[in-house]
Short mmCIF file of N, CA and C in Angstrom, two decimals:
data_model
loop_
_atom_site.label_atom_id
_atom_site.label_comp_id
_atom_site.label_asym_id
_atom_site.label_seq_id
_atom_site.Cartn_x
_atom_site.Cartn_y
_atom_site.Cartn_z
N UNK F 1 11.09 30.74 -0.29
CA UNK F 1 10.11 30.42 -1.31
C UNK F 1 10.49 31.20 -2.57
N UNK F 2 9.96 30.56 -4.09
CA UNK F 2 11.11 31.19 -4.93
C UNK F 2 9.57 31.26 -6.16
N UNK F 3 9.31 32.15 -6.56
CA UNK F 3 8.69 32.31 -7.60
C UNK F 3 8.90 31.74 -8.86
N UNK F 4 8.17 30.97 -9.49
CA UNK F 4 8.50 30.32 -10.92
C UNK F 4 9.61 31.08 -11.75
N UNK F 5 9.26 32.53 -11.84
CA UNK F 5 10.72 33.04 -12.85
C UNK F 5 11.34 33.17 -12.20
N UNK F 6 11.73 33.46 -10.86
CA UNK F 6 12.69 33.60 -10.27
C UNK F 6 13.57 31.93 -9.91
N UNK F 7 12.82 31.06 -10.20
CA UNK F 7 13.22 29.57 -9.62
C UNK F 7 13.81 29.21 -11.24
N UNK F 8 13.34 29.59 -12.23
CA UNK F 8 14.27 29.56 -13.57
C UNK F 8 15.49 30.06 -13.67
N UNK F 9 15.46 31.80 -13.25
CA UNK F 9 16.53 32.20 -13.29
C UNK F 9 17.77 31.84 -12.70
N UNK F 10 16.93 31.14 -11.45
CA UNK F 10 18.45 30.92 -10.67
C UNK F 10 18.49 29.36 -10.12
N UNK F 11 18.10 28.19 -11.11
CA UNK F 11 18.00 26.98 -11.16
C UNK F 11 19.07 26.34 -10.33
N UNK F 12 20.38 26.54 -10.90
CA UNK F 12 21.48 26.34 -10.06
C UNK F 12 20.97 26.20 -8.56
N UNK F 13 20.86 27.36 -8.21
CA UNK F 13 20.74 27.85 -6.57
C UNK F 13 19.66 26.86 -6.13
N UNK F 14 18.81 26.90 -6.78
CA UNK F 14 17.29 25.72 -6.44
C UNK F 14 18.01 24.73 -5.98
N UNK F 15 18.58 24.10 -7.16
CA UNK F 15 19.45 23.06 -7.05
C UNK F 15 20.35 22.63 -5.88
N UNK F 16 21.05 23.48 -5.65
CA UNK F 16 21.90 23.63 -5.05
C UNK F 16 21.61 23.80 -3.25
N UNK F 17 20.22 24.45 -3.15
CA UNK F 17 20.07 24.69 -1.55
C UNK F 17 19.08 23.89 -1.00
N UNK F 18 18.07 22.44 -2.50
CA UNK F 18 18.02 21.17 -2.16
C UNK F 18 18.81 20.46 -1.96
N UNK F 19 19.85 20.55 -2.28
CA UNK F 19 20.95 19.02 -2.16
C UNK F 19 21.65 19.74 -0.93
N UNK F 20 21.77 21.11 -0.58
CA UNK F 20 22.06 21.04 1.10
C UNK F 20 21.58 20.58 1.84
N UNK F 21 19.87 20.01 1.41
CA UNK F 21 18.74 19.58 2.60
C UNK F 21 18.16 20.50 2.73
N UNK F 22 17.44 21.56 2.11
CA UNK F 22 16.67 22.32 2.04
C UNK F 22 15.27 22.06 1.15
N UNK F 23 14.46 21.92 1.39
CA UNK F 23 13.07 21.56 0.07
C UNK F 23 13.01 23.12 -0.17
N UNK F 24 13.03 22.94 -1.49
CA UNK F 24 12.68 24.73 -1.91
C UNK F 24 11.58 24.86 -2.74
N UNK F 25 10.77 25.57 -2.17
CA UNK F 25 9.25 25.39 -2.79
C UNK F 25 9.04 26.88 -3.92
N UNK F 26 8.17 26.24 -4.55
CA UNK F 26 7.98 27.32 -6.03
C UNK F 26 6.60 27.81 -6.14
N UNK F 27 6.74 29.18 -6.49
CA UNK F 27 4.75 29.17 -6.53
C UNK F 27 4.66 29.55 -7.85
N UNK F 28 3.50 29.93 -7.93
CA UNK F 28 2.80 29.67 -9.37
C UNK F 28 1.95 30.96 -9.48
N UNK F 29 1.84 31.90 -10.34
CA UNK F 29 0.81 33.11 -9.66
C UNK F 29 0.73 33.21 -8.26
N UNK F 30 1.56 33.42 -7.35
CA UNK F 30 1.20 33.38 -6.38
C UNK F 30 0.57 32.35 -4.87
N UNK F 31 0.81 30.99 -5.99
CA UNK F 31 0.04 29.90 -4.97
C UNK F 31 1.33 29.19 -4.86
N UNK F 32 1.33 28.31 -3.74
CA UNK F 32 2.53 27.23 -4.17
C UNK F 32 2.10 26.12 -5.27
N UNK F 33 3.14 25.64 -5.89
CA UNK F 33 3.30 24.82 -7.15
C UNK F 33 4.15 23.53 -6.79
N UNK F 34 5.53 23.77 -6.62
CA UNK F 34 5.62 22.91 -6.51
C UNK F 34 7.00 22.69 -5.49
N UNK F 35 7.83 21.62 -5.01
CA UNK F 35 8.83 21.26 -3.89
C UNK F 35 9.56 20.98 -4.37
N UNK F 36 11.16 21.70 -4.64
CA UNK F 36 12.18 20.90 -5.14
C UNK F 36 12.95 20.20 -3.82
N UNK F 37 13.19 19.28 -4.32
CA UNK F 37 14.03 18.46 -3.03
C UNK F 37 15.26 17.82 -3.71
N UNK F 38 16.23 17.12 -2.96
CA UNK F 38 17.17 15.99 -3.80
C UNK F 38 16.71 14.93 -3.68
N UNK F 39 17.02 13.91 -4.54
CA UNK F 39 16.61 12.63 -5.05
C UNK F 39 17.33 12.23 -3.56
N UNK F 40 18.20 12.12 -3.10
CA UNK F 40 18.11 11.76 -1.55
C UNK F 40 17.00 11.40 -0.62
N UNK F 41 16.29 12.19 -0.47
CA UNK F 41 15.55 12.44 0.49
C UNK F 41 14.48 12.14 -0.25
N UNK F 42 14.19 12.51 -1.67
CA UNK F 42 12.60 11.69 -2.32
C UNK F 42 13.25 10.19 -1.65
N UNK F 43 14.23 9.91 -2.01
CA UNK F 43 14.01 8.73 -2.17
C UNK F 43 13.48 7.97 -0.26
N UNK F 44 14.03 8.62 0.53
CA UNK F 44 13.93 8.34 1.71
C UNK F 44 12.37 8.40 1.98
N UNK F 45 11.98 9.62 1.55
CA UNK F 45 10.35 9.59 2.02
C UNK F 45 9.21 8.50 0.84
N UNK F 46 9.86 8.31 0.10
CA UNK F 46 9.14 7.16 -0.64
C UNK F 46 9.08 5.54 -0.08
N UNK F 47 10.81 5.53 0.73
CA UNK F 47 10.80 4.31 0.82
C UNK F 47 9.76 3.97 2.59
N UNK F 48 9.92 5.20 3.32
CA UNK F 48 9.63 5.68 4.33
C UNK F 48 7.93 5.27 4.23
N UNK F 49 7.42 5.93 3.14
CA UNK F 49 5.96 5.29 2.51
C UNK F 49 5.40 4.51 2.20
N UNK F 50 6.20 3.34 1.59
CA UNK F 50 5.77 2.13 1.25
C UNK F 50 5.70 1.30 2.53
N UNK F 51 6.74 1.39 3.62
CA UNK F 51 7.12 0.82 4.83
C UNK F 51 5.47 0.47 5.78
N UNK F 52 5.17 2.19 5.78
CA UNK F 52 3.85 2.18 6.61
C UNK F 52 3.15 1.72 5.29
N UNK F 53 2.88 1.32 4.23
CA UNK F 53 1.68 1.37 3.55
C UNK F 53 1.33 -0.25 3.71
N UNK F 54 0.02 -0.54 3.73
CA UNK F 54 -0.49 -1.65 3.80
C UNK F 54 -0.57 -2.84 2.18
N UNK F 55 -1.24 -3.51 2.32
CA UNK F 55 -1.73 -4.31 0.93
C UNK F 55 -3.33 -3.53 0.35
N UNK F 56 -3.67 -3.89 -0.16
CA UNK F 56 -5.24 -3.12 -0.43
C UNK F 56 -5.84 -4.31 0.18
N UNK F 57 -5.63 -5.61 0.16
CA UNK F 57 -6.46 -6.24 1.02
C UNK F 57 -6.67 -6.10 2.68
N UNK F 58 -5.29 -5.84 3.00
CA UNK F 58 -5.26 -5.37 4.72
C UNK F 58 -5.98 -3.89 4.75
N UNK F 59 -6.16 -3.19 3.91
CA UNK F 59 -7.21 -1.92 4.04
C UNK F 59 -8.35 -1.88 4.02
N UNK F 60 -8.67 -2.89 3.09
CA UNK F 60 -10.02 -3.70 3.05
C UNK F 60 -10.30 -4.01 4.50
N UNK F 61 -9.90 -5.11 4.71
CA UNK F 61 -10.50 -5.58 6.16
C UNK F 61 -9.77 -4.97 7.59
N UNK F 62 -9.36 -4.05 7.77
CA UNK F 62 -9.20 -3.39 8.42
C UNK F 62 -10.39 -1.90 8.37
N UNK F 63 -10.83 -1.93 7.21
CA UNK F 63 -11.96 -0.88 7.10
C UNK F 63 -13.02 -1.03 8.28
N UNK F 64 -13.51 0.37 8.93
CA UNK F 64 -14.39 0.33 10.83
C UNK F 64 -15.36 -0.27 9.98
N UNK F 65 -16.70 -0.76 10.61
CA UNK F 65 -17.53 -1.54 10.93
C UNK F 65 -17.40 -2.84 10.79
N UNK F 66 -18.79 -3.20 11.56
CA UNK F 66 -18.66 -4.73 11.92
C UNK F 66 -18.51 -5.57 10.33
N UNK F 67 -17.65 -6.50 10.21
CA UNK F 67 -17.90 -7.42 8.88
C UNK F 67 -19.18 -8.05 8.76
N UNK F 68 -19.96 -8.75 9.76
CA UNK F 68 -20.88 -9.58 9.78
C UNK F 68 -22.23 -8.76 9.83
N UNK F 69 -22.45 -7.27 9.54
CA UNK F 69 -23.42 -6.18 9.75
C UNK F 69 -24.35 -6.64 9.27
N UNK F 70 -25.74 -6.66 9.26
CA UNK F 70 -26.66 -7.31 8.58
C UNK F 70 -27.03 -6.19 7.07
N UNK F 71 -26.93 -6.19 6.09
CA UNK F 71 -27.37 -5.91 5.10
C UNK F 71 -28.73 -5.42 4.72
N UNK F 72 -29.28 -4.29 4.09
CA UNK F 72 -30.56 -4.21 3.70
C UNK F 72 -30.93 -4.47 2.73
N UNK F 73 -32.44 -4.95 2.70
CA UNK F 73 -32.73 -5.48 1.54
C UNK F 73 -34.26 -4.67 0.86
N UNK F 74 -33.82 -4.42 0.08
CA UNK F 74 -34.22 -3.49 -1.40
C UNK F 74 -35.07 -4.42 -2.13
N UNK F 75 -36.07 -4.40 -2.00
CA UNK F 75 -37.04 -5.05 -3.24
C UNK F 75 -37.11 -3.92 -4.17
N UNK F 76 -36.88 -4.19 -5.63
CA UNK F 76 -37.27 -3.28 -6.67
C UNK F 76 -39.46 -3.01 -7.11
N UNK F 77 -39.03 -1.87 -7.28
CA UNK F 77 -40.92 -1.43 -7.79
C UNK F 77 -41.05 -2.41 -8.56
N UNK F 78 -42.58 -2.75 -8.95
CA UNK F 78 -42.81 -3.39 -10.51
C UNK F 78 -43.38 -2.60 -10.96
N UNK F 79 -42.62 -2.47 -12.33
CA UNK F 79 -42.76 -1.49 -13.47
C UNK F 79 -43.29 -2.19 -14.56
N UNK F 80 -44.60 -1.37 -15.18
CA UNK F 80 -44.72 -1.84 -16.23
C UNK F 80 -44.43 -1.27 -17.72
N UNK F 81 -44.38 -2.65 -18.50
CA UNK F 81 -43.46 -1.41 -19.93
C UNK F 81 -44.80 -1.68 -21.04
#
């Protein structure tokens, strides 16, 4: 794990021990920030992503409960103006 100035200073090496196949992660004050990887492997886990990903309509109706659920029905107050 490589600290933001320290992941500047030695960019090369970042560089360099992602494209061995290493993800080299960066923190930020102390938190993690962010994952360097090679465009290799983004690219693998992207395509890897779309593969499993559905349509938004197959998420839709694949969403749990019954489709045919009966609905409630809401009469509004009468308000007067």
């Amino acid at each position: 794990m490589w600290t933001l100035q320290d992941a500047k200073n030695r960019f090369s090496a970042v560089v360099d021990a992602a494209l061995a196949g290493q993800p080299q992660e960066v923190t930020r004050r102390g938190k993690p920030a962010v994952v360097v990887l090679s465009a290799a492997e983004y690219a693998r886990m992207r395509d890897a992503a779309a593969e499993n990903r559905g349509s938004f309509i197959s998420h839709l109706l694949n969403f749990p409960g019954e489709p045919d659920a009966p609905r409630n029905t809401v009469t509004p107050r009468d308000v007067n103006f």
